[in-house]
mmCIF file of C-alpha atoms in Angstrom:
data_model
loop_
_atom_site.group_PDB
_atom_site.id
_atom_site.type_symbol
_atom_site.label_atom_id
_atom_site.label_comp_id
_atom_site.label_asym_id
_atom_site.label_seq_id
_atom_site.Cartn_x
_atom_site.Cartn_y
_atom_site.Cartn_z
ATOM 1 C CA MET A 1 75.441 273.626 90.210
ATOM 2 C CA PHE A 2 78.240 271.527 88.759
ATOM 3 C CA VAL A 3 81.728 272.974 88.806
ATOM 4 C CA THR A 4 83.027 273.607 85.293
ATOM 5 C CA PRO A 5 86.740 273.490 84.470
ATOM 6 C CA SER A 6 86.879 277.281 84.208
ATOM 7 C CA GLN A 7 85.820 277.408 87.860
ATOM 8 C CA ALA A 8 88.449 274.909 88.997
ATOM 9 C CA SER A 9 90.844 277.477 90.449
ATOM 10 C CA PRO A 10 94.229 276.367 91.784
ATOM 11 C CA SER A 11 93.032 276.977 95.347
ATOM 12 C CA ARG A 12 89.825 274.933 95.140
ATOM 13 C CA PRO A 13 90.169 271.192 95.754
ATOM 14 C CA ILE A 14 89.375 268.940 92.816
ATOM 15 C CA ARG A 15 86.751 266.453 93.954
ATOM 16 C CA VAL A 16 87.553 262.904 92.814
ATOM 17 C CA ALA A 17 85.343 259.798 92.779
ATOM 18 C CA ILE A 18 86.755 256.318 92.181
ATOM 19 C CA VAL A 19 84.538 253.819 90.362
ATOM 20 C CA GLY A 20 85.595 250.187 90.706
ATOM 21 C CA THR A 21 87.512 249.432 93.905
ATOM 22 C CA GLY A 22 89.472 246.385 92.757
ATOM 23 C CA ALA A 23 93.209 245.886 92.368
ATOM 24 C CA ILE A 24 93.903 248.672 89.852
ATOM 25 C CA ALA A 25 92.189 251.272 92.043
ATOM 26 C CA ARG A 26 94.028 250.133 95.168
ATOM 27 C CA VAL A 27 97.460 249.588 93.628
ATOM 28 C CA SER A 28 97.597 252.432 91.071
ATOM 29 C CA HIS A 29 94.809 255.011 91.333
ATOM 30 C CA LEU A 30 94.817 255.534 95.092
ATOM 31 C CA PRO A 31 98.619 255.928 95.453
ATOM 32 C CA ALA A 32 98.656 258.408 92.552
ATOM 33 C CA LEU A 33 95.844 260.448 94.089
ATOM 34 C CA ARG A 34 97.537 260.436 97.498
ATOM 35 C CA ALA A 35 100.817 261.644 96.019
ATOM 36 C CA LEU A 36 99.137 264.434 94.084
ATOM 37 C CA ALA A 37 96.994 265.468 97.055
ATOM 38 C CA ALA A 38 100.245 266.216 98.866
ATOM 39 C CA GLU A 39 101.177 268.823 96.272
ATOM 40 C CA GLN A 40 97.836 270.399 95.284
ATOM 41 C CA PRO A 41 94.231 270.798 96.502
ATOM 42 C CA LEU A 42 92.542 267.463 95.834
ATOM 43 C CA GLU A 43 90.143 265.262 97.779
ATOM 44 C CA ILE A 44 88.574 261.828 97.333
ATOM 45 C CA VAL A 45 84.850 262.255 97.900
ATOM 46 C CA ALA A 46 83.447 258.836 96.950
ATOM 47 C CA ALA A 47 84.130 255.249 95.911
ATOM 48 C CA VAL A 48 81.656 253.164 93.911
ATOM 49 C CA ASP A 49 81.478 249.395 93.587
ATOM 50 C CA VAL A 50 78.670 246.871 93.114
ATOM 51 C CA ASP A 51 80.181 245.122 96.138
ATOM 52 C CA ALA A 52 79.180 247.350 99.055
ATOM 53 C CA ALA A 53 81.788 245.807 101.345
ATOM 54 C CA SER A 54 84.563 246.487 98.834
ATOM 55 C CA ALA A 55 83.538 250.132 98.484
ATOM 56 C CA ALA A 56 83.351 250.565 102.256
ATOM 57 C CA THR A 57 86.733 248.912 102.807
ATOM 58 C CA PHE A 58 88.298 251.065 100.102
ATOM 59 C CA CYS A 59 87.058 254.279 101.728
ATOM 60 C CA ALA A 60 88.318 253.083 105.093
ATOM 61 C CA GLU A 61 91.749 252.307 103.679
ATOM 62 C CA ALA A 62 91.840 255.627 101.823
ATOM 63 C CA GLY A 63 90.741 257.483 104.927
ATOM 64 C CA ALA A 64 88.388 259.510 102.759
ATOM 65 C CA GLY A 65 85.238 259.347 100.677
ATOM 66 C CA ARG A 66 81.766 257.955 101.002
ATOM 67 C CA PRO A 67 81.001 254.437 99.706
ATOM 68 C CA TYR A 68 78.305 253.876 97.072
ATOM 69 C CA THR A 69 76.954 250.942 95.079
ATOM 70 C CA GLU A 70 75.165 253.094 92.440
ATOM 71 C CA LEU A 71 77.049 255.361 90.053
ATOM 72 C CA ASP A 72 74.095 257.627 89.220
ATOM 73 C CA ARG A 73 73.315 258.250 92.877
ATOM 74 C CA MET A 74 76.935 259.095 93.606
ATOM 75 C CA LEU A 75 77.114 261.531 90.680
ATOM 76 C CA ALA A 76 73.939 263.290 91.815
ATOM 77 C CA GLU A 77 74.911 263.532 95.473
ATOM 78 C CA GLU A 78 78.672 264.152 95.305
ATOM 79 C CA ARG A 79 79.018 266.011 91.997
ATOM 80 C CA PRO A 80 82.710 265.146 91.494
ATOM 81 C CA ASP A 81 85.010 267.054 89.156
ATOM 82 C CA LEU A 82 86.856 263.880 88.136
ATOM 83 C CA VAL A 83 85.823 260.218 87.989
ATOM 84 C CA THR A 84 88.460 257.486 87.695
ATOM 85 C CA LEU A 85 87.226 254.211 86.190
ATOM 86 C CA GLY A 86 88.781 250.890 87.127
ATOM 87 C CA THR A 87 85.881 248.691 86.022
ATOM 88 C CA PRO A 88 85.787 246.002 83.279
ATOM 89 C CA PRO A 89 85.845 247.438 79.741
ATOM 90 C CA ARG A 90 82.279 246.403 78.881
ATOM 91 C CA PHE A 91 81.038 248.992 81.396
ATOM 92 C CA HIS A 92 83.275 251.854 80.267
ATOM 93 C CA ARG A 93 80.989 253.348 77.628
ATOM 94 C CA ASP A 94 77.893 253.742 79.811
ATOM 95 C CA GLN A 95 79.802 254.753 82.933
ATOM 96 C CA THR A 96 81.926 257.316 81.098
ATOM 97 C CA ILE A 97 78.939 258.876 79.361
ATOM 98 C CA ALA A 98 77.021 259.055 82.647
ATOM 99 C CA ALA A 99 79.920 260.861 84.317
ATOM 100 C CA LEU A 100 80.414 263.269 81.396
ATOM 101 C CA ARG A 101 76.731 264.152 81.350
ATOM 102 C CA ALA A 102 76.958 264.855 85.081
ATOM 103 C CA GLY A 103 79.734 267.372 84.381
ATOM 104 C CA ALA A 104 82.677 265.242 85.530
ATOM 105 C CA TRP A 105 85.891 264.574 83.665
ATOM 106 C CA VAL A 106 86.814 260.894 83.327
ATOM 107 C CA TRP A 107 90.092 259.004 83.564
ATOM 108 C CA CYS A 108 89.364 255.495 82.275
ATOM 109 C CA GLU A 109 91.571 252.424 82.533
ATOM 110 C CA LYS A 110 92.565 250.531 79.415
ATOM 111 C CA PRO A 111 91.256 248.741 77.458
ATOM 112 C CA PRO A 112 89.262 251.903 76.689
ATOM 113 C CA CYS A 113 86.058 250.191 75.503
ATOM 114 C CA PRO A 114 85.076 247.177 73.372
ATOM 115 C CA SER A 115 84.724 248.981 70.023
ATOM 116 C CA LEU A 116 85.364 252.133 68.014
ATOM 117 C CA GLU A 117 81.613 252.688 67.990
ATOM 118 C CA ASP A 118 81.674 252.847 71.790
ATOM 119 C CA PHE A 119 84.638 255.225 71.768
ATOM 120 C CA ASP A 120 82.947 257.578 69.322
ATOM 121 C CA ALA A 121 79.827 257.626 71.510
ATOM 122 C CA ILE A 122 81.990 258.643 74.459
ATOM 123 C CA GLU A 123 83.680 261.410 72.484
ATOM 124 C CA ALA A 124 80.267 262.699 71.371
ATOM 125 C CA ALA A 125 79.310 263.140 75.037
ATOM 126 C CA GLU A 126 82.261 265.467 75.716
ATOM 127 C CA ASP A 127 81.787 269.240 75.706
ATOM 128 C CA PRO A 128 84.793 270.899 74.046
ATOM 129 C CA ARG A 129 82.879 274.157 73.543
ATOM 130 C CA ARG A 130 82.924 274.746 77.292
ATOM 131 C CA GLY A 131 86.410 273.416 77.913
ATOM 132 C CA GLY A 132 85.227 269.999 79.039
ATOM 133 C CA PRO A 133 84.355 267.672 80.497
ATOM 134 C CA TYR A 134 86.641 265.281 78.627
ATOM 135 C CA ALA A 135 87.364 261.552 78.941
ATOM 136 C CA ALA A 136 91.005 260.368 78.853
ATOM 137 C CA ILE A 137 92.355 256.813 78.701
ATOM 138 C CA VAL A 138 94.997 255.528 81.117
ATOM 139 C CA PHE A 139 98.055 255.122 78.871
ATOM 140 C CA GLN A 140 100.712 255.794 81.507
ATOM 141 C CA HIS A 141 103.616 254.430 79.446
ATOM 142 C CA ARG A 142 103.486 257.584 77.308
ATOM 143 C CA PHE A 143 104.395 259.655 80.328
ATOM 144 C CA GLY A 144 107.624 260.186 82.257
ATOM 145 C CA SER A 145 110.995 261.713 81.455
ATOM 146 C CA GLY A 146 112.226 258.900 79.210
ATOM 147 C CA SER A 147 109.367 258.930 76.724
ATOM 148 C CA ASP A 148 109.239 262.753 76.806
ATOM 149 C CA HIS A 149 112.926 262.988 75.909
ATOM 150 C CA VAL A 150 112.794 260.423 73.106
ATOM 151 C CA ARG A 151 109.601 261.940 71.695
ATOM 152 C CA THR A 152 111.396 265.286 71.407
ATOM 153 C CA LEU A 153 114.466 263.740 69.761
ATOM 154 C CA LEU A 154 112.278 261.998 67.187
ATOM 155 C CA ALA A 155 110.088 265.037 66.526
ATOM 156 C CA GLU A 156 113.185 267.167 65.900
ATOM 157 C CA GLN A 157 114.855 264.345 63.911
ATOM 158 C CA ALA A 158 117.956 264.871 66.037
ATOM 159 C CA MET A 159 118.980 261.274 65.289
ATOM 160 C CA GLY A 160 117.821 261.502 61.677
ATOM 161 C CA ARG A 161 114.672 260.011 60.198
ATOM 162 C CA PRO A 162 113.148 256.978 61.924
ATOM 163 C CA LEU A 163 113.344 254.013 59.551
ATOM 164 C CA VAL A 164 112.661 250.672 61.263
ATOM 165 C CA ALA A 165 110.798 249.891 64.491
ATOM 166 C CA HIS A 166 109.952 246.895 66.652
ATOM 167 C CA CYS A 167 107.202 246.794 69.284
ATOM 168 C CA GLN A 168 107.159 243.746 71.537
ATOM 169 C CA THR A 169 104.842 242.723 74.375
ATOM 170 C CA THR A 170 105.752 239.111 75.063
ATOM 171 C CA TRP A 171 104.290 238.059 78.404
ATOM 172 C CA TYR A 172 103.219 234.774 79.974
ATOM 173 C CA ARG A 173 99.757 233.794 81.202
ATOM 174 C CA ASP A 174 99.085 230.181 82.229
ATOM 175 C CA ALA A 175 95.946 228.051 82.314
ATOM 176 C CA ALA A 176 95.106 229.230 85.833
ATOM 177 C CA TYR A 177 94.953 232.814 84.537
ATOM 178 C CA TYR A 178 92.409 231.826 81.893
ATOM 179 C CA ALA A 179 90.397 229.704 84.344
ATOM 180 C CA ALA A 180 88.564 232.886 85.332
ATOM 181 C CA PRO A 181 85.353 232.676 83.253
ATOM 182 C CA TRP A 182 85.539 236.267 82.009
ATOM 183 C CA ARG A 183 89.052 236.012 80.578
ATOM 184 C CA GLY A 184 89.661 235.253 76.930
ATOM 185 C CA ARG A 185 86.145 236.377 75.932
ATOM 186 C CA TRP A 186 85.286 239.243 73.635
ATOM 187 C CA SER A 187 82.299 240.393 75.687
ATOM 188 C CA THR A 188 84.137 240.663 78.986
ATOM 189 C CA GLU A 189 87.863 241.119 78.319
ATOM 190 C CA GLY A 190 87.433 243.077 75.109
ATOM 191 C CA GLY A 191 90.098 241.154 73.201
ATOM 192 C CA GLY A 192 93.239 239.078 73.597
ATOM 193 C CA PRO A 193 96.823 240.228 74.189
ATOM 194 C CA ALA A 194 96.609 242.833 71.416
ATOM 195 C CA MET A 195 93.825 244.606 73.306
ATOM 196 C CA GLY A 196 94.476 243.817 76.952
ATOM 197 C CA HIS A 197 98.264 243.599 77.125
ATOM 198 C CA GLY A 198 100.102 244.959 74.089
ATOM 199 C CA ILE A 199 97.969 248.080 73.723
ATOM 200 C CA HIS A 200 100.299 249.938 76.120
ATOM 201 C CA GLN A 201 103.421 249.437 73.994
ATOM 202 C CA MET A 202 101.505 250.028 70.756
ATOM 203 C CA ASP A 203 100.170 253.278 72.203
ATOM 204 C CA LEU A 204 103.682 254.372 73.140
ATOM 205 C CA LEU A 205 104.952 253.470 69.665
ATOM 206 C CA LEU A 206 102.210 255.584 68.077
ATOM 207 C CA ASP A 207 102.919 258.441 70.465
ATOM 208 C CA LEU A 208 106.595 258.393 69.452
ATOM 209 C CA LEU A 209 106.232 257.840 65.692
ATOM 210 C CA GLY A 210 102.935 259.522 64.860
ATOM 211 C CA PRO A 211 100.139 258.317 62.552
ATOM 212 C CA TRP A 212 100.218 254.902 60.890
ATOM 213 C CA SER A 213 99.011 254.314 57.333
ATOM 214 C CA GLU A 214 98.557 250.553 56.791
ATOM 215 C CA ILE A 215 98.769 247.214 58.587
ATOM 216 C CA ARG A 216 98.995 243.504 57.787
ATOM 217 C CA ALA A 217 98.616 240.936 60.567
ATOM 218 C CA MET A 218 98.189 237.356 61.767
ATOM 219 C CA ALA A 219 96.577 236.017 64.955
ATOM 220 C CA GLY A 220 96.369 232.582 66.490
ATOM 221 C CA ARG A 221 95.219 230.431 69.368
ATOM 222 C CA LEU A 222 98.309 228.321 69.883
ATOM 223 C CA VAL A 223 97.842 227.202 73.494
ATOM 224 C CA HIS A 224 94.767 228.487 75.314
ATOM 225 C CA ASP A 225 91.134 227.505 74.804
ATOM 226 C CA VAL A 226 89.768 231.041 74.423
ATOM 227 C CA GLU A 227 87.543 233.049 72.068
ATOM 228 C CA THR A 228 90.212 235.671 71.481
ATOM 229 C CA GLU A 229 93.762 235.161 70.263
ATOM 230 C CA ASP A 230 96.711 234.327 72.519
ATOM 231 C CA VAL A 231 99.310 235.665 70.068
ATOM 232 C CA SER A 232 99.384 238.148 67.202
ATOM 233 C CA THR A 233 101.974 239.629 64.877
ATOM 234 C CA ALA A 234 101.710 242.613 62.578
ATOM 235 C CA LEU A 235 103.566 244.686 60.001
ATOM 236 C CA VAL A 236 102.802 248.400 60.122
ATOM 237 C CA ARG A 237 103.782 251.261 57.834
ATOM 238 C CA PHE A 238 103.715 254.756 59.312
ATOM 239 C CA GLU A 239 102.925 257.976 57.457
ATOM 240 C CA ASN A 240 106.539 259.084 57.912
ATOM 241 C CA GLY A 241 107.692 255.931 56.096
ATOM 242 C CA THR A 242 108.850 253.958 59.153
ATOM 243 C CA MET A 243 108.234 250.223 58.848
ATOM 244 C CA ALA A 244 107.462 248.394 62.094
ATOM 245 C CA THR A 245 106.857 244.912 63.425
ATOM 246 C CA ILE A 246 104.515 244.279 66.374
ATOM 247 C CA VAL A 247 104.320 241.101 68.471
ATOM 248 C CA ASN A 248 101.757 240.563 71.260
ATOM 249 C CA SER A 249 101.909 237.288 73.166
ATOM 250 C CA VAL A 250 100.842 235.649 76.420
ATOM 251 C CA LEU A 251 102.887 232.533 75.600
ATOM 252 C CA SER A 252 106.377 233.816 76.417
ATOM 253 C CA PRO A 253 108.078 232.610 79.636
ATOM 254 C CA ASP A 254 110.848 235.210 79.291
ATOM 255 C CA GLU A 255 108.592 238.222 79.746
ATOM 256 C CA VAL A 256 109.586 241.587 78.293
ATOM 257 C CA SER A 257 108.121 244.801 76.908
ATOM 258 C CA ARG A 258 110.323 246.406 74.286
ATOM 259 C CA ILE A 259 110.344 249.193 71.733
ATOM 260 C CA ARG A 260 113.242 249.717 69.346
ATOM 261 C CA ILE A 261 113.480 252.466 66.727
ATOM 262 C CA ASP A 262 116.349 252.548 64.237
ATOM 263 C CA CYS A 263 116.994 256.056 62.919
ATOM 264 C CA GLU A 264 119.539 257.269 60.372
ATOM 265 C CA ARG A 265 122.067 258.235 63.053
ATOM 266 C CA ALA A 266 121.192 256.089 66.062
ATOM 267 C CA THR A 267 119.116 253.264 67.510
ATOM 268 C CA VAL A 268 116.938 254.043 70.522
ATOM 269 C CA GLU A 269 115.640 251.107 72.568
ATOM 270 C CA LEU A 270 113.383 250.718 75.605
ATOM 271 C CA THR A 271 113.422 247.420 77.521
ATOM 272 C CA HIS A 272 111.240 246.932 80.608
ATOM 273 C CA LEU A 273 108.159 245.013 81.711
ATOM 274 C CA TYR A 274 105.346 246.996 83.354
ATOM 275 C CA GLY A 275 106.890 250.467 83.595
ATOM 276 C CA HIS A 276 110.076 252.320 82.667
ATOM 277 C CA ARG A 277 112.660 254.744 84.041
ATOM 278 C CA ASN A 278 115.465 256.661 82.338
ATOM 279 C CA ALA A 279 117.850 253.736 82.847
ATOM 280 C CA ASP A 280 115.589 251.460 80.771
ATOM 281 C CA TRP A 281 116.309 253.504 77.619
ATOM 282 C CA ARG A 282 119.449 252.969 75.549
ATOM 283 C CA ILE A 283 120.748 255.016 72.630
ATOM 284 C CA THR A 284 123.402 253.508 70.324
ATOM 285 C CA PRO A 285 124.923 255.918 67.785
ATOM 286 C CA ALA A 286 125.896 255.067 64.239
ATOM 287 C CA PRO A 287 129.634 255.133 63.404
ATOM 288 C CA GLY A 288 131.031 258.617 63.073
ATOM 289 C CA VAL A 289 128.455 260.503 65.138
ATOM 290 C CA PRO A 290 130.195 263.243 67.176
ATOM 291 C CA ALA A 291 130.522 262.442 70.880
ATOM 292 C CA GLU A 292 128.848 265.710 71.904
ATOM 293 C CA HIS A 293 125.724 264.736 69.940
ATOM 294 C CA VAL A 294 125.606 261.339 71.631
ATOM 295 C CA ALA A 295 126.029 262.936 75.045
ATOM 296 C CA ALA A 296 123.088 265.282 74.389
ATOM 297 C CA TRP A 297 120.895 262.413 73.208
ATOM 298 C CA ARG A 298 121.723 260.394 76.323
ATOM 299 C CA ASP A 299 120.950 263.257 78.697
ATOM 300 C CA PHE A 300 117.448 262.337 79.879
ATOM 301 C CA GLY A 301 117.417 264.830 82.736
ATOM 302 C CA ALA A 302 115.747 264.159 86.076
ATOM 303 C CA ASP A 303 114.283 260.659 86.316
ATOM 304 C CA VAL A 304 110.473 260.683 86.244
ATOM 305 C CA PRO A 305 109.221 257.082 85.879
ATOM 306 C CA SER A 306 106.255 256.258 83.689
ATOM 307 C CA SER A 307 103.305 255.929 86.039
ATOM 308 C CA HIS A 308 99.664 256.653 86.749
ATOM 309 C CA GLU A 309 100.881 259.555 88.865
ATOM 310 C CA ALA A 310 102.795 261.118 85.966
ATOM 311 C CA GLN A 311 99.790 260.981 83.656
ATOM 312 C CA LEU A 312 97.290 262.106 86.272
ATOM 313 C CA ARG A 313 99.410 265.126 87.192
ATOM 314 C CA GLY A 314 99.100 266.404 83.624
ATOM 315 C CA LEU A 315 95.399 265.604 83.441
ATOM 316 C CA LEU A 316 94.715 267.646 86.590
ATOM 317 C CA ARG A 317 96.566 270.605 85.058
ATOM 318 C CA ASP A 318 94.393 270.306 81.966
ATOM 319 C CA LEU A 319 91.221 270.037 84.049
ATOM 320 C CA ARG A 320 92.025 273.254 85.873
ATOM 321 C CA ALA A 321 92.868 274.983 82.585
ATOM 322 C CA GLY A 322 89.808 273.649 80.740
ATOM 323 C CA ARG A 323 91.802 272.139 77.862
ATOM 324 C CA ARG A 324 91.687 268.707 76.241
ATOM 325 C CA PRO A 325 94.086 266.254 77.941
ATOM 326 C CA ARG A 326 96.407 263.867 76.161
ATOM 327 C CA SER A 327 95.036 260.367 75.395
ATOM 328 C CA SER A 328 91.525 261.712 74.931
ATOM 329 C CA GLY A 329 89.525 262.282 71.753
ATOM 330 C CA ALA A 330 91.389 261.542 68.523
ATOM 331 C CA ASP A 331 94.633 261.148 70.465
ATOM 332 C CA GLY A 332 93.119 258.449 72.662
ATOM 333 C CA ARG A 333 91.279 256.774 69.794
ATOM 334 C CA THR A 334 94.345 256.071 67.650
ATOM 335 C CA SER A 335 95.516 253.056 69.691
ATOM 336 C CA LEU A 336 92.089 251.446 69.694
ATOM 337 C CA GLU A 337 91.844 251.999 65.945
ATOM 338 C CA LEU A 338 95.186 250.245 65.450
ATOM 339 C CA VAL A 339 93.996 247.284 67.544
ATOM 340 C CA ALA A 340 90.751 247.076 65.554
ATOM 341 C CA ALA A 341 92.714 247.229 62.297
ATOM 342 C CA LEU A 342 95.111 244.528 63.522
ATOM 343 C CA TYR A 343 92.190 242.190 64.194
ATOM 344 C CA LYS A 344 90.573 242.991 60.851
ATOM 345 C CA ALA A 345 93.818 242.424 58.976
ATOM 346 C CA ALA A 346 94.446 239.154 60.826
ATOM 347 C CA PHE A 347 90.930 237.738 60.478
ATOM 348 C CA THR A 348 90.400 238.752 56.838
ATOM 349 C CA GLY A 349 93.944 238.354 55.504
ATOM 350 C CA ASN A 350 93.711 241.798 53.928
ATOM 351 C CA THR A 351 95.769 244.955 54.281
ATOM 352 C CA VAL A 352 93.866 247.506 56.365
ATOM 353 C CA ARG A 353 94.431 251.230 55.962
ATOM 354 C CA ALA A 354 94.060 253.915 58.568
ATOM 355 C CA GLY A 355 90.603 255.456 58.650
ATOM 356 C CA GLU A 356 88.828 252.666 56.753
ATOM 357 C CA ILE A 357 86.992 251.185 59.762
ATOM 358 C CA GLY A 358 83.873 253.292 60.218
ATOM 359 C CA PRO A 359 80.099 252.917 60.611
ATOM 360 C CA GLY A 360 78.868 249.974 58.555
ATOM 361 C CA ASP A 361 82.147 248.075 58.869
ATOM 362 C CA PRO A 362 81.657 245.011 61.116
ATOM 363 C CA TYR A 363 84.935 245.802 62.907
ATOM 364 C CA TYR A 364 83.578 249.220 63.902
ATOM 365 C CA SER A 365 80.991 247.779 66.281
ATOM 366 C CA ALA A 366 82.921 244.677 67.422
ATOM 367 C CA LEU A 367 86.636 243.948 67.385
ATOM 368 C CA HIS A 368 86.004 240.361 66.261
ATOM 369 C CA GLY A 369 84.107 241.700 63.250
ATOM 370 C CA ASN A 370 81.777 238.671 63.338
ATOM 371 C CA ALA A 371 84.565 236.784 61.585
ATOM 372 C CA PRO A 372 83.952 233.032 61.249
ATOM 373 C CA GLY A 373 86.012 231.129 63.780
ATOM 374 C CA TRP A 374 86.629 234.240 65.846
ATOM 375 C CA ALA A 375 83.247 235.731 66.700
ATOM 376 C CA PRO A 376 81.669 234.410 69.916
ATOM 377 C CA ALA A 377 78.986 231.726 69.725
ATOM 378 C CA PRO A 378 75.448 233.115 69.215
ATOM 379 C CA ALA A 379 74.450 232.524 72.834
ATOM 380 C CA GLU A 380 77.543 234.348 74.090
ATOM 381 C CA ALA A 381 77.056 237.218 71.644
ATOM 382 C CA SER A 382 73.429 237.753 72.673
ATOM 383 C CA ALA A 383 74.390 237.680 76.354
#
């Protein structure tokens, strides 16, 4: 019998299986699981990889778990409560659905999956009537004390209404990076910097500002010989009236990740690269704002960095309680929808409105939308 969330008592260890034993599992998933196992009942029961040696080495390094090369066999034999996915995005749909149908919750690395159609199929396999299982996307930049504090300030309009925003992911990837045959291709990487790099900052922007209403965009291949873009820019209007610019690039030697939101009474800015702490946030008041207000805004409390550990801690609480976790369902879908809309706006030259990409729209089943000059060659698409 599979363990349901309602049976996941605080005293019973949560059984975790790791699927994909590459760099993200070793550098991010395993350290997060080890840290959380020190504070609550949790055990790694399995690791799955098509490379048997990699799975075996991972289990040896973790000091726990049984190695597998077949996901279905692992699910049947180990019956985990939680599966973490660190595999390429083209496998996420089938692997997530298999785990959900086996009764396991899923924590899936970004990019979530290659299309909105895939995401909706995943959500359809969840079981909200029984309190799970659910599938959440790894969007760790939403989590931590800094983003929690700023989210509260914005929700309460402590600094006044948000008016203008900038979202910047300007990184650098050279020719050697794109020499790997799977990079820069729709079928294997899922998209260019908008999908694979900038999605983290765009997700954080959406989490802070709420729903968007319309987008205009441009995309280009300025340097690299790839199917996808290597740079994109966008103009976004939010439902609350905020107007934002978004830039995603892999052409920028001075690498930075940045979000800036100008409100009526203050500017709040986050500047970092791959993760943030309290010190990476800056709040600049408008003239005349009382000092005590500024002091309260700048009081971020105890420093909890954004991290896989911070997100996973909340997900485990939700698993035990049998409630939907953040970055799952509609909350997890919103960032992928914005990416799909950015590509549609860029490739068609049209304004795209929230909610318009659905079944029957070419951008619903593929982020390239079969757009001339952007869709993969027929042989690549069929493969």
